[in-house]
């Protein structure tokens, strides 16, 4: 379902700093704009509460996940809160295995081909190319030449509506959007405007 959601709209919302009391309103505007994968990093305030609220508030075709997942124990808490996707900044095999054992979708962070192959071996559903601003579209193209056919590579870090085309041309199938989409303190209206700009840019390239 994760790959299907990204095929519909390859944009992943990363809501670092989200507060539970604003989760439903922010989730609503993102869903209305077309987002179908929303991630709450665990270094946000009360992240498990926000994950629970988003899961209850949004339709089933929107996947809710957690980012900055660092331990197997956090994987279990995410699942208990209703989260469906585990997103990591790194590729710790213990966390990957815990996520697969829990039946959750998995998007580990990779910065080398060695990490990418190892993560796929552990069952990663999509690979998070992080940090994308350090790597660039040339890395996407080079990796996809050697990774298994069908591998989904999603750059994260510094992605704007204006720089997506070069990554898509290189073969990227999705993007994680952080502070360019949502910063703590933004109103739902501001997030909606930002979300629409990203979705318009994505749609124009497909």
XYZ file of N, CA and C in Angstrom:
618
model
N 0.818 -1.215 0.000
C 0.000 0.000 0.000
C 0.855 1.270 0.000
N 2.052 1.194 0.602
C 2.914 2.381 0.630
C 3.329 2.782 -0.785
N 3.736 1.804 -1.583
C 4.145 2.136 -2.954
C 2.958 2.649 -3.768
N 1.760 2.084 -3.515
C 0.572 2.572 -4.219
C 0.260 4.013 -3.832
N 0.385 4.318 -2.537
C 0.122 5.682 -2.073
C 1.090 6.667 -2.724
N 2.352 6.252 -2.832
C 3.357 7.140 -3.425
C 3.188 7.247 -4.938
N 2.645 6.201 -5.547
C 2.388 6.281 -6.986
C 1.293 7.300 -7.273
N 0.351 7.420 -6.343
C -0.735 8.395 -6.481
C -0.203 9.805 -6.245
N 0.587 9.951 -5.204
C 1.205 11.244 -4.876
C 2.481 10.927 -4.115
N 3.639 11.208 -4.725
C 4.919 10.797 -4.148
C 5.455 11.687 -3.046
N 4.607 12.531 -2.484
C 5.065 13.484 -1.474
C 4.735 12.984 -0.075
N 5.751 12.940 0.776
C 5.589 12.515 2.169
C 5.732 13.748 3.060
N 4.708 14.016 3.852
C 4.744 15.169 4.767
C 5.480 14.781 6.043
N 6.499 15.559 6.406
C 7.267 15.334 7.639
C 6.934 16.472 8.594
N 6.173 16.168 9.651
C 5.635 17.219 10.530
C 6.449 17.307 11.814
N 7.709 17.683 11.687
C 8.576 17.796 12.861
C 8.164 19.000 13.703
N 7.903 18.743 14.990
C 7.485 19.822 15.878
C 5.980 19.967 16.017
N 5.229 19.069 15.367
C 3.765 19.111 15.444
C 3.301 18.865 16.879
N 2.280 19.634 17.296
C 1.643 19.422 18.601
C 0.340 18.647 18.409
N -0.004 17.768 19.345
C -1.222 16.970 19.185
C -2.477 17.809 18.948
N -2.572 18.972 19.615
C -3.801 19.760 19.487
C -3.997 20.347 18.090
N -2.947 20.383 17.276
C -3.092 20.893 15.903
C -3.043 19.782 14.867
N -2.861 18.546 15.315
C -2.627 17.439 14.382
C -3.796 17.241 13.425
N -5.021 17.226 13.940
C -6.174 16.946 13.079
C -6.343 18.017 12.007
N -6.198 19.277 12.387
C -6.389 20.371 11.421
C -5.300 20.359 10.351
N -4.053 20.135 10.769
C -2.953 20.080 9.794
C -3.134 18.857 8.891
N -3.493 17.718 9.472
C -3.725 16.515 8.686
C -4.821 16.710 7.650
N -5.885 17.401 8.040
C -7.009 17.636 7.116
C -6.571 18.415 5.883
N -5.780 19.487 6.081
C -5.400 20.309 4.920
C -4.404 19.559 4.036
N -3.559 18.742 4.633
C -2.612 17.952 3.829
C -3.362 16.913 2.999
N -4.333 16.256 3.613
C -5.109 15.254 2.879
C -5.881 15.925 1.741
N -6.487 17.060 2.031
C -7.256 17.773 1.004
C -6.366 18.193 -0.162
N -5.097 18.502 0.126
C -4.169 18.909 -0.935
C -3.703 17.723 -1.770
N -3.870 16.507 -1.236
C -3.485 15.322 -2.000
C -2.450 14.431 -1.342
N -1.952 14.815 -0.165
C -0.953 13.975 0.521
C -1.597 12.687 1.010
N -0.868 11.565 0.859
C -1.381 10.276 1.308
C -0.402 9.548 2.224
N 0.700 10.194 2.563
C 1.629 9.658 3.569
C 2.058 10.819 4.464
N 1.814 10.687 5.757
C 2.138 11.738 6.718
C 2.953 11.119 7.847
N 4.053 11.787 8.172
C 5.004 11.267 9.165
C 5.176 12.276 10.293
N 5.128 11.782 11.543
C 5.416 12.607 12.715
C 6.743 12.140 13.313
N 7.803 12.940 13.214
C 9.072 12.537 13.822
C 8.933 12.389 15.344
N 9.598 11.397 15.896
C 9.449 11.116 17.324
C 10.136 12.136 18.221
N 10.905 13.061 17.637
C 11.445 14.146 18.460
C 10.524 15.367 18.433
N 9.249 15.150 18.124
C 8.210 16.175 18.223
C 7.542 16.059 19.599
N 6.787 17.082 20.030
C 6.087 16.999 21.325
C 4.981 15.935 21.292
N 4.987 15.017 22.253
C 3.947 13.973 22.365
C 3.644 13.321 21.010
N 4.651 12.777 20.338
C 4.453 12.296 18.966
C 3.452 11.157 18.854
N 3.412 10.277 19.857
C 2.500 9.136 19.753
C 1.046 9.595 19.811
N 0.790 10.668 20.580
C -0.563 11.236 20.612
C -0.935 11.803 19.241
N 0.005 12.501 18.610
C -0.275 13.073 17.285
C -0.528 11.965 16.262
N 0.250 10.888 16.329
C 0.055 9.767 15.407
C -1.338 9.168 15.607
N -1.738 9.001 16.862
C -3.060 8.425 17.163
C -4.174 9.326 16.625
N -4.035 10.622 16.840
C -5.055 11.578 16.389
C -5.149 11.592 14.862
N -4.010 11.625 14.181
C -4.006 11.624 12.714
C -4.644 10.354 12.169
N -4.320 9.213 12.786
C -4.876 7.948 12.294
C -6.404 7.931 12.448
N -6.885 8.490 13.553
C -8.328 8.518 13.781
C -9.015 9.547 12.890
N -8.320 10.624 12.547
C -8.954 11.738 11.835
C -9.005 11.545 10.329
N -8.067 10.792 9.770
C -7.925 10.758 8.312
C -8.405 9.438 7.713
N -8.846 9.449 6.447
C -9.322 8.230 5.790
C -8.238 7.155 5.714
N -8.691 5.934 5.505
C -7.785 4.780 5.527
C -6.749 4.799 4.408
N -7.030 5.550 3.317
C -6.054 5.555 2.212
C -4.895 6.509 2.474
N -4.886 7.145 3.639
C -3.753 7.987 4.039
C -2.953 7.230 5.090
N -1.705 6.922 4.787
C -0.847 6.197 5.724
C -0.221 7.172 6.717
N -0.237 6.787 7.988
C 0.359 7.614 9.046
C 1.595 6.891 9.573
N 2.679 7.616 9.708
C 3.910 6.987 10.166
C 4.656 7.834 11.171
N 5.788 7.304 11.595
C 6.669 7.998 12.534
C 8.037 8.138 11.903
N 8.664 9.277 12.143
C 10.024 9.500 11.678
C 10.998 9.535 12.846
N 12.291 9.547 12.519
C 13.355 9.558 13.528
C 13.157 8.414 14.520
N 12.802 7.237 13.985
C 12.637 6.043 14.820
C 14.014 5.403 15.010
N 14.422 5.257 16.268
C 15.801 4.854 16.550
C 15.934 3.521 17.271
N 14.837 2.996 17.856
C 14.938 1.769 18.646
C 13.770 0.831 18.345
N 13.955 -0.474 18.569
C 12.846 -1.417 18.420
C 11.670 -1.089 19.349
N 11.977 -0.567 20.539
C 10.910 -0.211 21.481
C 10.018 0.891 20.905
N 10.618 1.844 20.213
C 9.830 2.902 19.589
C 8.938 2.340 18.481
N 9.423 1.335 17.761
C 8.606 0.692 16.724
C 7.312 0.165 17.339
N 7.422 -0.501 18.481
C 6.236 -1.064 19.142
C 5.271 0.033 19.575
N 5.809 1.139 20.076
C 4.939 2.241 20.510
C 4.236 2.895 19.323
N 4.939 2.995 18.209
C 4.320 3.558 16.995
C 3.163 2.670 16.553
N 3.386 1.361 16.543
C 2.326 0.438 16.139
C 1.129 0.547 17.077
N 1.393 0.627 18.382
C 0.311 0.726 19.363
C -0.509 1.999 19.172
N 0.137 3.053 18.655
C -0.554 4.328 18.431
C -1.321 4.344 17.107
N -1.170 3.283 16.323
C -1.863 3.230 15.043
C -1.002 3.582 13.850
N 0.281 3.817 14.085
C 1.186 4.147 12.982
C 1.418 2.950 12.081
N 1.658 3.242 10.801
C 1.805 2.173 9.806
C 3.147 2.189 9.084
N 3.890 3.282 9.228
C 5.143 3.437 8.492
C 6.246 3.827 9.475
N 7.386 3.156 9.378
C 8.560 3.486 10.191
C 9.580 4.158 9.282
N 9.915 5.403 9.589
C 10.908 6.162 8.821
C 12.099 6.437 9.737
N 13.279 6.207 9.215
C 14.489 6.310 10.022
C 15.500 7.221 9.327
N 16.350 7.917 10.097
C 17.412 8.703 9.467
C 18.596 7.829 9.070
N 18.591 6.579 9.563
C 19.721 5.672 9.371
C 19.180 4.305 8.969
N 20.014 3.278 9.116
C 19.633 1.954 8.604
C 20.044 0.866 9.595
N 19.670 1.037 10.871
C 20.013 0.080 11.920
C 19.206 -1.206 11.721
N 19.903 -2.323 11.529
C 19.230 -3.591 11.218
C 18.261 -4.006 12.327
N 18.568 -3.678 13.591
C 17.670 -4.054 14.699
C 16.310 -3.389 14.531
N 16.320 -2.122 14.128
C 15.070 -1.378 13.961
C 14.334 -1.865 12.713
N 15.074 -2.129 11.644
C 14.456 -2.651 10.424
C 13.741 -3.970 10.706
N 14.407 -4.844 11.424
C 13.809 -6.152 11.704
C 12.590 -6.028 12.606
N 12.655 -5.124 13.568
C 11.505 -4.905 14.458
C 10.309 -4.391 13.672
N 10.556 -3.489 12.722
C 9.466 -2.939 11.913
C 8.832 -4.016 11.045
N 9.650 -4.848 10.422
C 9.106 -5.916 9.577
C 8.347 -6.930 10.428
N 8.891 -7.261 11.605
C 8.218 -8.216 12.499
C 6.867 -7.666 12.958
N 6.770 -6.347 13.070
C 5.522 -5.704 13.505
C 4.538 -5.524 12.352
N 4.970 -5.877 11.138
C 4.087 -5.752 9.987
C 3.912 -4.326 9.503
N 4.917 -3.478 9.751
C 4.823 -2.071 9.357
C 5.632 -1.812 8.086
N 5.250 -0.770 7.360
C 6.034 -0.344 6.201
C 7.312 0.318 6.698
N 8.333 0.263 5.863
C 9.665 0.643 6.336
C 10.396 1.500 5.323
N 10.858 2.662 5.789
C 11.636 3.565 4.940
C 12.885 4.028 5.686
N 13.973 3.239 5.618
C 15.203 3.634 6.300
C 15.989 4.663 5.503
N 16.792 5.428 6.227
C 17.668 6.397 5.585
C 18.951 5.735 5.125
N 19.354 6.037 3.884
C 20.583 5.464 3.340
C 21.407 6.571 2.686
N 22.731 6.446 2.817
C 23.619 7.456 2.244
C 24.725 6.844 1.395
N 24.725 5.493 1.280
C 25.700 4.816 0.430
C 25.005 3.632 -0.255
N 25.521 3.172 -1.382
C 24.954 1.971 -2.009
C 25.005 0.758 -1.090
N 26.052 0.636 -0.289
C 26.154 -0.499 0.640
C 24.972 -0.497 1.595
N 24.645 0.680 2.156
C 23.490 0.783 3.057
C 22.191 0.478 2.309
N 22.097 0.946 1.077
C 20.884 0.738 0.295
C 20.635 -0.750 0.060
N 21.649 -1.468 -0.378
C 21.489 -2.909 -0.615
C 21.171 -3.648 0.684
N 21.842 -3.267 1.762
C 21.607 -3.937 3.052
C 20.182 -3.694 3.533
N 19.676 -2.472 3.351
C 18.316 -2.150 3.785
C 17.285 -2.926 2.973
N 17.511 -3.048 1.670
C 16.597 -3.832 0.833
C 16.610 -5.300 1.252
N 17.775 -5.792 1.608
C 17.904 -7.177 2.063
C 17.076 -7.417 3.326
N 16.960 -6.388 4.158
C 16.182 -6.492 5.404
C 14.689 -6.224 5.181
N 14.307 -5.934 3.932
C 12.887 -5.778 3.654
C 12.383 -4.358 3.557
N 13.279 -3.389 3.390
C 12.839 -1.997 3.252
C 11.874 -1.854 2.073
N 10.799 -1.093 2.283
C 9.815 -0.875 1.215
C 10.259 0.241 0.278
N 10.711 1.334 0.853
C 11.292 2.419 0.055
C 12.552 2.899 0.759
N 13.456 3.489 0.005
C 14.710 3.984 0.574
C 14.681 5.507 0.635
N 15.012 6.023 1.801
C 15.052 7.463 2.015
C 16.497 7.925 1.777
N 16.698 8.678 0.706
C 18.033 9.197 0.389
C 18.252 10.451 1.226
N 19.117 10.335 2.219
C 19.254 11.421 3.209
C 20.715 11.628 3.579
N 21.167 12.899 3.606
C 20.466 14.141 3.243
C 20.583 14.441 1.737
N 19.464 14.700 1.102
C 19.433 14.851 -0.357
C 20.239 16.047 -0.844
N 20.276 17.122 -0.044
C 21.011 18.301 -0.530
C 22.503 18.022 -0.619
N 22.972 17.037 0.132
C 24.393 16.663 0.096
C 24.668 15.701 -1.066
N 23.631 14.958 -1.483
C 23.821 13.897 -2.469
C 23.556 14.363 -3.902
N 22.371 14.910 -4.140
C 22.064 15.439 -5.462
C 21.512 14.414 -6.429
N 20.904 14.883 -7.534
C 20.283 14.002 -8.521
C 21.257 13.007 -9.154
N 22.535 13.374 -9.307
C 23.502 12.461 -9.927
C 23.633 11.168 -9.132
N 23.523 11.276 -7.805
C 23.604 10.085 -6.956
C 22.388 9.190 -7.190
N 21.207 9.804 -7.297
C 19.986 9.032 -7.565
C 20.151 8.219 -8.847
N 20.610 8.876 -9.891
C 20.762 8.209 -11.189
C 21.773 7.069 -11.110
N 22.903 7.315 -10.456
C 23.950 6.302 -10.365
C 23.489 5.098 -9.542
N 22.821 5.350 -8.426
C 22.351 4.244 -7.588
C 21.317 3.404 -8.312
N 20.356 4.057 -8.976
C 19.281 3.310 -9.624
C 19.787 2.451 -10.783
N 20.970 2.766 -11.278
C 21.559 1.944 -12.334
C 21.986 0.577 -11.807
N 22.212 0.477 -10.495
C 22.708 -0.783 -9.934
C 21.744 -1.432 -8.940
N 20.821 -0.651 -8.365
C 19.858 -1.215 -7.417
C 18.821 -2.047 -8.175
N 18.137 -2.967 -7.483
C 17.136 -3.806 -8.160
C 16.080 -2.958 -8.869
N 15.641 -3.445 -10.030
C 14.592 -2.747 -10.783
C 13.352 -2.610 -9.899
N 12.771 -1.400 -9.884
C 11.584 -1.166 -9.065
C 11.881 -0.552 -7.716
N 13.174 -0.427 -7.364
C 13.518 0.231 -6.090
C 13.001 1.661 -6.085
N 12.317 2.019 -5.004
C 11.805 3.388 -4.854
C 12.781 4.176 -3.984
N 13.351 5.209 -4.572
C 14.305 6.074 -3.891
C 13.638 7.424 -3.668
N 13.536 7.851 -2.413
C 12.855 9.104 -2.082
C 13.837 10.072 -1.413
N 14.302 11.095 -2.128
C 15.188 12.078 -1.520
C 14.482 12.867 -0.411
N 15.214 13.139 0.653
C 14.701 13.909 1.785
C 15.777 14.896 2.216
N 15.381 16.148 2.402
C 16.313 17.171 2.861
C 16.530 18.245 1.820
N 15.981 19.422 2.057
C 16.202 20.539 1.148
C 15.395 20.493 -0.135
N 14.320 19.691 -0.158
C 13.508 19.577 -1.374
C 12.528 20.750 -1.440
N 12.508 21.430 -2.588
C 11.582 22.541 -2.815
C 10.782 22.248 -4.089
N 9.666 22.973 -4.301
C 8.933 22.773 -5.556
C 9.812 23.005 -6.784
N 10.845 23.833 -6.639
C 11.678 24.201 -7.788
C 12.780 23.199 -8.109
N 13.183 22.369 -7.127
C 14.315 21.468 -7.424
C 13.896 20.008 -7.578
N 12.588 19.738 -7.604
C 12.139 18.353 -7.729
C 12.412 17.771 -9.111
N 12.339 18.614 -10.142
C 12.421 18.072 -11.500
C 13.721 17.331 -11.746
N 14.837 17.883 -11.292
C 16.131 17.234 -11.544
C 16.180 15.854 -10.889
N 15.602 15.730 -9.684
C 15.579 14.431 -9.002
C 14.647 13.457 -9.722
N 13.488 13.941 -10.169
C 12.554 13.070 -10.892
C 13.167 12.599 -12.205
N 13.831 13.517 -12.905
C 14.500 13.144 -14.157
C 15.546 12.049 -13.923
N 16.145 12.060 -12.716
C 17.167 11.056 -12.385
C 16.552 9.734 -11.932
N 15.209 9.733 -11.701
C 14.544 8.482 -11.344
C 13.895 8.438 -9.978
N 13.961 9.545 -9.213
C 13.310 9.562 -7.896
C 11.805 9.367 -8.056
N 11.213 8.589 -7.138
C 9.783 8.281 -7.218
C 8.977 8.919 -6.084
N 9.651 9.693 -5.255
C 8.949 10.334 -4.148
C 9.888 11.267 -3.421
N 9.340 12.053 -2.501
C 10.132 13.004 -1.725
C 9.584 13.097 -0.306
N 10.477 13.266 0.646
C 10.078 13.639 1.996
C 10.232 15.138 2.146
N 9.173 15.783 2.629
C 9.155 17.248 2.729
C 9.080 17.663 4.194
N 10.098 18.379 4.645
C 10.149 18.811 6.031
C 9.805 20.272 6.192
N 10.819 21.073 6.530
C 10.560 22.474 6.883
C 10.073 23.312 5.706
N 10.283 22.833 4.474
C 9.729 23.555 3.331
C 8.211 23.474 3.280
N 7.660 22.447 3.949
C 6.211 22.240 3.970
C 5.589 22.691 5.283
N 6.225 22.315 6.386
C 5.654 22.576 7.715
C 6.753 22.981 8.685
N 6.506 24.084 9.374
C 7.357 24.491 10.502
C 6.447 24.714 11.699
N 6.921 24.428 12.917
C 6.100 24.682 14.096
C 5.621 26.141 14.121
N 4.358 26.303 14.448
C 3.791 27.652 14.512
C 3.017 28.043 13.273
N 3.163 27.289 12.179
C 2.397 27.601 10.969
C 0.926 27.289 11.192
N 0.051 28.111 10.630
C -1.392 27.861 10.712
C -1.782 26.808 9.672
N -2.937 26.177 9.846
C -3.399 25.242 8.812
C -3.489 25.906 7.432
N -3.866 27.183 7.394
C -3.971 27.890 6.118
C -2.599 28.031 5.455
N -1.584 28.311 6.249
C -0.226 28.430 5.704
C 0.282 27.077 5.210
N -0.008 26.020 5.971
C 0.400 24.682 5.548
C -0.329 24.293 4.265
N -1.611 24.646 4.184
C -2.389 24.336 2.976
C -1.773 24.997 1.747
N -1.371 26.246 1.872
C -0.781 26.968 0.738
C 0.532 26.315 0.315
N 1.342 25.957 1.299
C 2.617 25.294 1.011
C 2.374 23.930 0.362
N 1.404 23.172 0.908
C 1.098 21.845 0.382
C 0.637 21.926 -1.070
N -0.209 22.902 -1.361
C -0.727 23.035 -2.730
C 0.394 23.356 -3.712
N 1.374 24.156 -3.279
C 2.495 24.501 -4.156
C 3.322 23.252 -4.487
N 3.563 22.424 -3.488
C 4.310 21.187 -3.725
C 3.533 20.232 -4.631
N 2.235 20.068 -4.352
C 1.430 19.134 -5.144
C 1.323 19.613 -6.592
N 1.177 20.924 -6.783
C 1.114 21.465 -8.145
C 2.405 21.178 -8.894
N 3.541 21.335 -8.197
C 4.833 21.057 -8.840
C 4.964 19.567 -9.153
N 4.540 18.709 -8.238
C 4.595 17.255 -8.467
C 3.727 16.880 -9.664
N 2.487 17.386 -9.682
C 1.554 17.042 -10.770
C 2.051 17.537 -12.133
N 2.708 18.686 -12.111
C 3.206 19.252 -13.381
C 4.321 18.399 -13.961
N 4.977 17.610 -13.130
C 6.103 16.796 -13.574
C 5.693 15.369 -13.899
N 4.395 15.057 -13.791
C 3.931 13.676 -14.036
C 2.761 13.674 -15.028
